[in-house]
Amino acid sequence: MRRPKRRRRWTAAIAGVLLIIAFLWMGGGDPFSPKPKPETVPLATEAANRQAGTVRAQGTGPKGKLLVVAEGSEAVQRLGAPSCFGMESDQKISGRYDVIYTAADGSVTKIGVLEDRTFIQPNSEPVEMLRLPLQDADVFLLAPQYRDCHAIEIYAFAMDRGTGEAFPLSFKEKEASFATSYYKPLSQPAVRNNRLVLQSTEGPGGEGSPDFDGEREYRLDLQEKALILE
């Protein structure tokens, strides 16, 4: 009675070995060895770092040139999805920037700093500041983001025609003073009667009340280094 059981055990063992050999022959690998983890493919990223000294924006006047220069490396990535801030392929560039004035006589002066500033632009070329000539100076407007849902933020700088100096301008409204102002998307800053004219928005959708004229006029005061709302 014992022989048939032993024969059955041997038959089962031989069948198991044959199955393992067949598995290896078919490329299944060693079934008793630890299985390798699936290979993780890193997600493709368009983020990059640009080196310090990159010119991010510029403006040219008769007395010299304004440059916005990266103080350190810039973080660069694609915007990634279309929105009112820009197209999917637009570049989102962030960093800390020095504002440099290069005068016609060759002198170079640091006149300001833009802390933790993000630019959104169609490409990586330097942003051209908008130059607006007023009576005593050229005013340069810098819009780091060329599009926005409700209001396009701007910085202002002046290039004094008399002294040849350049400096940042603040925006003064009543008792308050601001480093930036804004204008309505799809509009354009202009000069009228020696005043800077900016189109306004009212409400989250830009809708205006019946008595809302939609414009703000600023007078340039070189002594105060400010654009003063009138």
XYZ file of N, CA and C in Angstrom:
690
model
N 0.819 -1.205 0.000
C 0.000 0.000 0.000
C 0.855 1.258 0.000
N 2.125 1.162 0.485
C 2.964 2.347 0.570
C 3.552 2.750 -0.779
N 3.823 1.748 -1.694
C 4.457 2.077 -2.968
C 3.618 3.024 -3.810
N 2.356 2.769 -3.996
C 1.562 3.714 -4.815
C 1.616 5.132 -4.285
N 1.608 5.328 -2.934
C 1.665 6.694 -2.409
C 2.985 7.336 -2.761
N 4.122 6.558 -2.608
C 5.424 7.112 -2.921
C 5.500 7.471 -4.395
N 4.921 6.569 -5.248
C 4.941 6.832 -6.692
C 4.160 8.103 -7.023
N 3.028 8.293 -6.333
C 2.227 9.490 -6.593
C 2.973 10.756 -6.188
N 3.722 10.662 -5.042
C 4.475 11.831 -4.603
C 5.565 12.179 -5.602
N 6.279 11.133 -6.093
C 7.322 11.374 -7.094
C 6.722 11.953 -8.372
N 5.581 11.429 -8.765
C 4.942 11.920 -9.991
C 4.577 13.396 -9.854
N 4.046 13.770 -8.680
C 3.679 15.173 -8.438
C 4.911 16.067 -8.430
N 6.007 15.595 -7.803
C 7.232 16.387 -7.758
C 7.793 16.605 -9.149
N 7.810 15.507 -9.961
C 8.324 15.633 -11.331
C 7.476 16.607 -12.139
N 6.161 16.552 -11.942
C 5.271 17.461 -12.677
C 5.528 18.904 -12.281
N 5.793 19.124 -10.968
C 6.092 20.487 -10.522
C 7.372 21.014 -11.128
N 8.412 20.188 -11.177
C 9.682 20.620 -11.771
C 9.503 20.937 -13.240
N 8.724 20.085 -13.941
C 8.477 20.331 -15.376
C 7.744 21.670 -15.589
N 6.812 21.997 -14.687
C 6.091 23.271 -14.809
C 7.036 24.457 -14.618
N 7.972 24.338 -13.651
C 8.926 25.420 -13.412
C 9.833 25.603 -14.615
N 10.311 24.454 -15.194
C 11.171 24.532 -16.375
C 10.427 25.187 -17.531
N 9.170 24.805 -17.693
C 8.367 25.399 -18.783
C 8.189 26.892 -18.574
N 7.970 27.295 -17.341
C 7.808 28.723 -17.025
C 9.067 29.503 -17.347
N 10.242 28.960 -16.946
C 11.507 29.620 -17.250
C 11.751 29.662 -18.749
N 11.429 28.589 -19.449
C 11.624 28.516 -20.898
C 10.800 29.575 -21.624
N 9.629 29.855 -21.100
C 8.738 30.839 -21.720
C 9.063 32.261 -21.279
N 10.141 32.432 -20.509
C 10.558 33.800 -20.175
C 9.913 34.351 -18.940
N 9.369 33.487 -18.094
C 8.690 33.984 -16.916
C 9.628 34.341 -15.794
N 10.913 33.938 -15.880
C 11.852 34.252 -14.805
C 11.715 33.272 -13.666
N 12.534 33.466 -12.671
C 12.520 32.604 -11.502
C 11.340 32.959 -10.629
N 10.349 32.056 -10.490
C 9.159 32.400 -9.719
C 9.417 32.535 -8.231
N 10.570 32.051 -7.756
C 10.870 32.114 -6.328
C 11.741 33.304 -5.947
N 12.268 34.012 -6.956
C 13.085 35.186 -6.670
C 12.176 36.390 -6.437
N 12.644 37.401 -5.651
C 11.811 38.591 -5.402
C 11.482 39.305 -6.706
N 10.233 39.723 -6.848
C 9.804 40.408 -8.069
C 10.280 41.850 -8.041
N 10.914 42.343 -9.131
C 11.353 43.740 -9.161
C 10.151 44.669 -9.162
N 10.317 45.845 -8.513
C 9.254 46.837 -8.506
C 9.105 47.440 -9.897
N 7.876 47.821 -10.275
C 7.695 48.461 -11.590
C 8.554 49.714 -11.693
N 9.157 49.893 -12.853
C 10.003 51.070 -13.062
C 9.159 52.329 -13.026
N 9.607 53.316 -12.254
C 8.906 54.595 -12.161
C 9.520 55.573 -13.144
N 8.732 56.018 -14.083
C 9.203 56.984 -15.070
C 8.922 58.378 -14.550
N 9.949 59.197 -14.356
C 9.715 60.550 -13.845
C 8.765 61.313 -14.752
N 7.888 62.090 -14.144
C 6.984 62.924 -14.935
C 7.781 63.974 -15.687
N 7.429 64.154 -16.941
C 8.115 65.188 -17.738
C 7.813 66.544 -17.135
N 8.815 67.357 -16.942
C 8.637 68.701 -16.377
C 9.309 69.723 -17.263
N 8.706 70.909 -17.352
C 9.275 71.986 -18.151
C 9.879 73.045 -17.250
N 9.975 72.726 -15.960
C 10.605 73.670 -15.044
C 12.105 73.709 -15.301
N 12.693 74.862 -15.091
C 14.133 75.027 -15.323
C 14.615 76.173 -14.463
N 15.902 76.322 -14.396
C 16.491 77.448 -13.690
C 17.345 78.241 -14.659
N 17.118 79.533 -14.701
C 17.984 80.393 -15.497
C 18.945 81.093 -14.562
N 20.135 81.314 -15.037
C 21.185 81.848 -14.184
C 20.965 83.315 -13.855
N 21.651 83.739 -12.789
C 21.586 85.135 -12.380
C 22.110 86.033 -13.497
N 21.598 87.256 -13.532
C 22.045 88.213 -14.538
C 21.178 88.260 -15.772
N 20.148 87.407 -15.830
C 19.243 87.426 -16.971
C 18.434 88.714 -16.979
N 18.368 89.382 -18.117
C 17.561 90.596 -18.250
C 16.115 90.183 -18.482
N 15.255 90.517 -17.517
C 13.856 90.113 -17.617
C 12.986 91.201 -18.238
N 13.388 92.473 -18.118
C 12.626 93.570 -18.715
C 13.572 94.727 -18.998
N 13.156 95.598 -19.931
C 14.009 96.727 -20.298
C 13.172 97.866 -20.858
N 13.725 99.062 -20.722
C 13.085 100.242 -21.284
C 14.148 101.247 -21.694
N 14.026 101.798 -22.888
C 15.050 102.690 -23.431
C 14.499 104.085 -23.635
N 15.233 105.088 -23.116
C 14.862 106.482 -23.278
C 16.031 107.303 -23.777
N 15.836 108.593 -23.989
C 16.903 109.443 -24.520
C 18.067 109.639 -23.548
N 17.851 109.407 -22.253
C 18.886 109.631 -21.255
C 19.576 108.358 -20.800
N 19.063 107.194 -21.214
C 19.675 105.947 -20.771
C 18.722 104.774 -20.912
N 19.026 103.729 -20.160
C 18.270 102.490 -20.280
C 17.976 101.916 -18.910
N 16.748 101.405 -18.746
C 16.337 100.705 -17.538
C 16.384 99.203 -17.790
N 16.942 98.464 -16.832
C 17.034 97.013 -16.953
C 16.512 96.379 -15.672
N 15.686 95.367 -15.816
C 15.247 94.550 -14.688
C 16.009 93.239 -14.797
N 16.916 93.010 -13.851
C 17.886 91.921 -13.956
C 17.698 90.931 -12.810
N 17.703 89.641 -13.127
C 17.564 88.606 -12.097
C 18.755 88.647 -11.153
N 18.458 88.759 -9.852
C 19.528 88.799 -8.854
C 20.121 87.408 -8.633
N 19.273 86.398 -8.662
C 19.715 85.004 -8.544
C 19.132 84.206 -9.690
N 19.055 82.890 -9.524
C 18.470 82.061 -10.571
C 16.958 82.258 -10.607
N 16.385 82.077 -11.781
C 14.941 82.187 -11.964
C 14.322 80.801 -12.067
N 13.152 80.625 -11.496
C 12.386 79.400 -11.677
C 11.478 79.589 -12.882
N 11.571 78.685 -13.843
C 10.847 78.828 -15.107
C 10.017 77.580 -15.360
N 8.754 77.772 -15.703
C 7.914 76.653 -16.091
C 6.815 77.146 -17.026
N 6.189 76.185 -17.693
C 5.055 76.538 -18.545
C 3.846 76.843 -17.683
N 2.980 77.722 -18.180
C 1.760 78.032 -17.452
C 0.907 76.771 -17.315
N 0.896 75.951 -18.362
C 0.309 74.616 -18.254
C -1.135 74.483 -18.675
N -1.916 75.537 -18.555
C -3.327 75.480 -18.934
C -3.783 76.866 -19.356
N -4.588 76.961 -20.386
C -5.065 78.282 -20.820
C -6.031 78.877 -19.812
N -5.929 80.174 -19.611
C -6.817 80.889 -18.695
C -6.748 82.360 -19.050
N -7.406 83.201 -18.247
C -7.328 84.629 -18.493
C -5.946 85.185 -18.159
N -5.078 84.367 -17.517
C -3.712 84.800 -17.218
C -2.759 84.556 -18.381
N -3.164 83.739 -19.345
C -2.290 83.470 -20.476
C -2.626 82.157 -21.154
N -1.825 81.809 -22.168
C -2.004 80.584 -22.923
C -1.231 79.440 -22.265
N -1.591 78.229 -22.637
C -0.963 77.042 -22.055
C 0.556 77.047 -22.219
N 1.039 77.543 -23.355
C 2.478 77.516 -23.647
C 3.232 78.721 -23.079
N 2.525 79.672 -22.441
C 3.206 80.841 -21.877
C 4.168 80.435 -20.767
N 5.167 81.272 -20.557
C 6.163 80.982 -19.540
C 5.874 81.742 -18.250
N 5.973 81.013 -17.150
C 5.829 81.586 -15.813
C 7.217 81.627 -15.189
N 7.709 82.824 -14.948
C 9.102 83.012 -14.522
C 9.104 83.773 -13.198
N 9.770 83.225 -12.194
C 9.766 83.831 -10.865
C 11.187 84.048 -10.362
N 11.358 85.119 -9.585
C 12.665 85.395 -9.017
C 12.681 86.720 -8.278
N 13.872 87.106 -7.884
C 14.102 88.406 -7.246
C 14.919 89.248 -8.221
N 14.522 90.511 -8.418
C 15.094 91.297 -9.503
C 15.603 92.659 -9.020
N 16.743 93.057 -9.575
C 17.267 94.403 -9.374
C 16.843 95.273 -10.555
N 16.488 96.515 -10.263
C 16.197 97.490 -11.325
C 17.440 98.360 -11.479
N 18.038 98.312 -12.653
C 19.306 98.980 -12.925
C 19.094 100.090 -13.945
N 19.708 101.249 -13.679
C 19.670 102.357 -14.641
C 21.066 102.564 -15.205
N 21.178 102.414 -16.521
C 22.427 102.669 -17.229
C 22.285 103.996 -17.965
N 22.975 105.012 -17.474
C 22.850 106.349 -18.045
C 23.672 106.481 -19.320
N 23.370 107.543 -20.062
C 24.065 107.777 -21.326
C 25.558 107.995 -21.118
N 25.958 108.465 -19.926
C 27.385 108.693 -19.673
C 28.121 107.425 -19.253
N 27.402 106.305 -19.218
C 28.032 105.030 -18.880
C 27.908 104.629 -17.427
N 27.415 105.504 -16.567
C 27.260 105.164 -15.155
C 26.112 104.172 -14.965
N 26.268 103.294 -13.976
C 25.275 102.253 -13.693
C 24.823 102.391 -12.239
N 23.504 102.489 -12.035
C 22.958 102.698 -10.696
C 21.813 101.722 -10.444
N 21.859 101.085 -9.283
C 20.727 100.250 -8.860
C 19.687 101.160 -8.224
N 18.478 101.176 -8.768
C 17.460 102.117 -8.285
C 16.282 101.428 -7.601
N 16.243 100.105 -7.593
C 15.123 99.428 -6.950
C 15.269 97.925 -6.970
N 14.363 97.268 -6.251
C 14.329 95.802 -6.169
C 12.877 95.345 -6.286
N 12.661 94.290 -7.054
C 11.353 93.644 -7.131
C 11.465 92.310 -6.399
N 10.843 92.216 -5.252
C 10.934 91.024 -4.414
C 9.953 89.947 -4.888
N 10.440 88.716 -4.995
C 9.577 87.555 -5.267
C 8.545 87.860 -6.357
N 9.032 88.284 -7.497
C 8.152 88.720 -8.577
C 7.962 87.597 -9.581
N 6.731 87.431 -10.045
C 6.418 86.435 -11.066
C 6.025 87.134 -12.360
N 6.675 86.733 -13.444
C 6.337 87.205 -14.782
C 5.592 86.096 -15.512
N 4.557 86.457 -16.234
C 3.894 85.530 -17.158
C 3.894 86.198 -18.518
N 4.605 85.576 -19.452
C 4.791 86.157 -20.776
C 4.759 85.051 -21.835
N 4.498 85.420 -23.097
C 4.444 84.408 -24.151
C 5.777 83.712 -24.403
N 6.902 84.364 -24.061
C 8.212 83.759 -24.295
C 9.205 84.306 -23.267
N 10.456 83.902 -23.404
C 11.467 84.284 -22.416
C 12.231 85.547 -22.800
N 11.805 86.229 -23.841
C 12.465 87.474 -24.233
C 12.212 88.571 -23.190
N 13.132 89.529 -23.032
C 12.904 90.620 -22.070
C 11.615 91.378 -22.381
N 10.870 91.697 -21.339
C 9.633 92.460 -21.490
C 9.991 93.911 -21.816
N 9.373 94.453 -22.838
C 9.605 95.852 -23.191
C 8.676 96.743 -22.365
N 9.271 97.625 -21.574
C 8.454 98.571 -20.811
C 7.788 99.568 -21.753
N 6.601 100.001 -21.363
C 5.889 101.014 -22.140
C 6.421 102.392 -21.764
N 6.922 103.106 -22.750
C 7.455 104.455 -22.520
C 6.399 105.493 -22.866
N 6.111 106.388 -21.887
C 5.124 107.447 -22.083
C 5.783 108.785 -21.784
N 5.962 109.638 -22.783
C 6.607 110.936 -22.547
C 5.655 111.937 -21.909
N 6.065 112.465 -20.747
C 5.359 113.574 -20.112
C 6.214 114.831 -20.267
N 5.759 115.930 -19.683
C 6.419 117.213 -19.941
C 7.878 117.243 -19.473
N 8.154 116.732 -18.284
C 9.489 116.851 -17.715
C 10.258 115.537 -17.653
N 9.610 114.446 -17.982
C 10.266 113.150 -17.845
C 9.583 112.122 -18.732
N 10.290 111.054 -18.949
C 9.694 109.881 -19.594
C 9.297 108.910 -18.499
N 8.055 108.458 -18.532
C 7.562 107.476 -17.574
C 7.543 106.114 -18.250
N 8.073 105.123 -17.539
C 8.124 103.758 -18.048
C 7.241 102.879 -17.177
N 6.356 102.125 -17.813
C 5.464 101.225 -17.105
C 5.877 99.779 -17.379
N 5.990 99.008 -16.310
C 6.344 97.592 -16.410
C 5.165 96.751 -15.949
N 4.667 95.898 -16.835
C 3.599 94.950 -16.499
C 4.196 93.547 -16.512
N 4.507 92.972 -15.350
C 5.091 91.627 -15.331
C 4.199 90.569 -15.981
N 2.887 90.724 -15.872
C 1.956 89.788 -16.495
C 1.170 90.521 -17.573
N 1.263 90.017 -18.782
C 0.662 90.734 -19.909
C -0.850 90.551 -20.000
N -1.384 89.559 -19.261
C -2.828 89.344 -19.235
C -3.281 89.128 -17.804
N -4.560 89.319 -17.561
C -5.112 89.082 -16.234
C -6.622 88.990 -16.346
N -7.236 88.441 -15.303
C -8.687 88.297 -15.323
C -9.404 89.631 -15.132
N -8.858 90.487 -14.255
C -9.569 91.719 -13.902
C -8.725 92.983 -14.030
N -7.438 92.912 -13.689
C -6.613 94.122 -13.681
C -5.153 93.748 -13.907
N -4.479 94.494 -14.753
C -3.070 94.248 -15.050
C -2.215 95.139 -14.153
N -1.427 94.525 -13.313
C -0.601 95.254 -12.353
C 0.608 95.879 -13.045
N 0.982 97.090 -12.623
C 2.111 97.788 -13.230
C 2.989 98.446 -12.172
N 4.280 98.525 -12.487
C 5.238 99.367 -11.784
C 5.526 100.570 -12.678
N 5.948 101.682 -12.064
C 6.277 102.878 -12.837
C 7.661 103.397 -12.455
N 8.385 103.886 -13.456
C 9.708 104.487 -13.263
C 9.763 105.769 -14.081
N 10.567 106.711 -13.621
C 10.725 107.976 -14.342
C 12.171 108.162 -14.735
N 12.368 108.788 -15.895
C 13.691 109.185 -16.366
C 13.630 110.698 -16.574
N 14.207 111.425 -15.617
C 14.139 112.890 -15.591
C 14.962 113.456 -16.755
N 14.311 114.239 -17.621
C 15.028 114.799 -18.773
C 16.003 115.891 -18.356
N 15.698 116.582 -17.270
C 16.561 117.674 -16.833
C 17.833 117.193 -16.164
N 17.709 116.307 -15.186
C 18.865 115.843 -14.415
C 19.496 114.583 -14.988
N 18.738 113.853 -15.791
C 19.250 112.578 -16.310
C 19.113 111.436 -15.320
N 18.509 111.696 -14.165
C 18.331 110.649 -13.160
C 17.137 109.761 -13.508
N 17.155 108.559 -12.929
C 16.017 107.652 -13.045
C 15.692 107.111 -11.663
N 14.401 106.832 -11.408
C 13.990 106.354 -10.092
C 12.591 105.739 -10.190
N 12.250 104.873 -9.221
C 10.890 104.324 -9.182
C 9.889 105.401 -8.794
N 8.673 105.232 -9.247
C 7.582 106.132 -8.888
C 6.553 105.376 -8.049
N 6.041 106.032 -7.013
C 4.921 105.480 -6.271
C 3.623 106.042 -6.845
N 2.516 105.387 -6.506
C 1.186 105.860 -6.904
C 0.490 106.378 -5.639
N 0.157 107.666 -5.626
C -0.468 108.262 -4.447
C -1.946 108.527 -4.722
N -2.766 108.021 -3.811
C -4.211 108.206 -3.892
C -4.704 108.667 -2.527
N -5.108 109.931 -2.433
C -5.488 110.558 -1.160
C -4.311 110.465 -0.192
N -4.491 109.770 0.926
C -3.425 109.691 1.928
C -2.575 108.431 1.768
N -2.940 107.568 0.847
C -2.241 106.287 0.698
C -1.220 106.349 -0.430
N -0.197 105.514 -0.302
C 0.846 105.426 -1.325
C 1.091 103.953 -1.644
N 1.204 103.638 -2.932
C 1.332 102.253 -3.368
C 2.518 102.100 -4.316
N 3.143 100.927 -4.264
C 4.267 100.651 -5.156
C 3.800 100.313 -6.563
N 2.560 99.849 -6.697
C 2.031 99.474 -8.001
C 0.633 100.053 -8.185
N 0.204 100.065 -9.442
C -1.173 100.389 -9.774
C -1.641 99.362 -10.806
N -2.671 99.689 -11.556
C -3.208 98.716 -12.499
C -3.954 99.440 -13.615
N -4.232 98.683 -14.677
C -5.155 99.169 -15.695
C -6.017 98.007 -16.180
N -7.100 98.344 -16.823
C -8.077 97.356 -17.250
C -7.530 96.506 -18.389
N -7.680 95.176 -18.334
C -7.261 94.337 -19.459
C -7.919 94.792 -20.767
N -7.178 94.652 -21.837
C -7.600 95.021 -23.200
C -7.653 96.530 -23.399
N -7.203 97.295 -22.400
C -7.049 98.737 -22.588
C -5.564 99.051 -22.636
N -5.216 100.307 -22.787
C -3.817 100.710 -22.893
C -3.599 102.014 -22.133
N -2.567 102.091 -21.276
C -2.250 103.365 -20.628
C -1.964 104.443 -21.665
N -2.305 105.684 -21.329
C -2.147 106.777 -22.290
C -1.763 108.053 -21.566
N -1.387 109.051 -22.349
C -1.087 110.387 -21.825
C -2.101 111.358 -22.403
N -2.709 112.170 -21.518
C -3.657 113.190 -21.946
C -3.474 114.418 -21.065
N -3.259 115.562 -21.698
C -3.052 116.820 -20.966
C -1.950 116.687 -19.921
N -0.867 116.038 -20.315
C 0.301 115.827 -19.443
C -0.043 115.017 -18.192
N -1.020 114.147 -18.308
C -1.407 113.258 -17.218
C -1.350 111.811 -17.717
N -0.983 110.919 -16.807
C -1.069 109.494 -17.108
C -2.508 109.048 -16.898
N -3.090 108.419 -17.911
C -4.478 107.983 -17.853
C -4.521 106.455 -17.853
N -5.160 105.899 -16.816
C -5.318 104.448 -16.690
C -6.798 104.104 -16.638
N -7.185 103.113 -17.415
C -8.564 102.643 -17.383
C -8.793 101.816 -16.125
N -9.934 102.000 -15.496
C -10.256 101.329 -14.236
C -11.244 100.202 -14.444
N -11.304 99.334 -13.447
C -12.338 98.302 -13.383
C -13.086 98.486 -12.073
N -14.319 98.016 -12.048
C -15.117 98.110 -10.821
C -15.906 96.824 -10.677
N -15.761 96.185 -9.529
C -16.454 94.926 -9.306
C -15.655 93.760 -9.847
N -15.961 92.540 -9.380
C -15.181 91.365 -9.773
C -15.238 91.070 -11.255
N -16.312 91.455 -11.927
C -16.419 91.208 -13.356
C -16.061 92.404 -14.202
N -15.621 93.487 -13.570
C -15.260 94.682 -14.311
C -16.441 95.554 -14.664
N -17.605 95.238 -14.111
C -18.785 96.034 -14.429
C -18.755 97.344 -13.655
N -19.278 98.376 -14.222
C -19.239 99.688 -13.584
C -20.627 100.163 -13.195
N -20.669 101.011 -12.184
C -21.934 101.618 -11.794
C -22.213 102.796 -12.735
N -23.434 103.313 -12.755
C -23.774 104.398 -13.694
C -22.894 105.638 -13.552
N -22.425 105.932 -12.321
C -21.618 107.134 -12.120
C -20.110 106.838 -12.164
N -19.741 105.677 -12.626
C -18.342 105.296 -12.689
C -17.790 105.666 -14.064
N -16.798 106.586 -14.117
C -16.310 107.059 -15.406
C -15.251 106.147 -16.017
N -14.685 105.264 -15.221
C -13.784 104.258 -15.785
C -12.365 104.712 -16.027
N -12.002 105.939 -15.635
C -10.641 106.429 -15.863
C -10.047 107.022 -14.581
N -8.734 106.916 -14.475
C -8.002 107.578 -13.402
C -6.875 108.376 -14.029
N -6.714 109.618 -13.576
C -5.662 110.493 -14.108
C -4.634 110.786 -13.012
N -3.355 110.645 -13.362
C -2.265 110.861 -12.418
C -1.355 111.992 -12.905
N -1.025 112.871 -11.980
C -0.077 113.949 -12.254
C 1.305 113.524 -11.772
N 2.326 113.738 -12.592
C 3.683 113.385 -12.222
C 4.295 114.478 -11.349
N 4.814 114.087 -10.187
C 5.509 115.002 -9.292
C 6.922 114.467 -9.105
N 7.900 115.112 -9.760
C 9.280 114.630 -9.697
C 9.904 114.852 -8.326
N 9.458 115.867 -7.593
C 9.995 116.113 -6.255
C 9.586 114.992 -5.297
N 8.361 114.582 -5.383
C 7.872 113.500 -4.523
C 8.144 112.120 -5.118
N 8.600 112.102 -6.362
C 8.836 110.834 -7.068
C 7.566 109.980 -7.028
N 6.482 110.601 -7.473
C 5.182 109.958 -7.392
C 4.281 110.363 -8.535
N 3.345 109.477 -8.832
C 2.224 109.783 -9.708
C 1.014 109.975 -8.796
N 0.452 111.173 -8.810
C -0.569 111.551 -7.839
C -1.932 111.571 -8.506
N -2.873 110.819 -7.945
C -4.213 110.746 -8.501
C -4.936 112.068 -8.327
N -5.538 112.557 -9.408
C -6.263 113.822 -9.334
C -7.757 113.620 -9.570
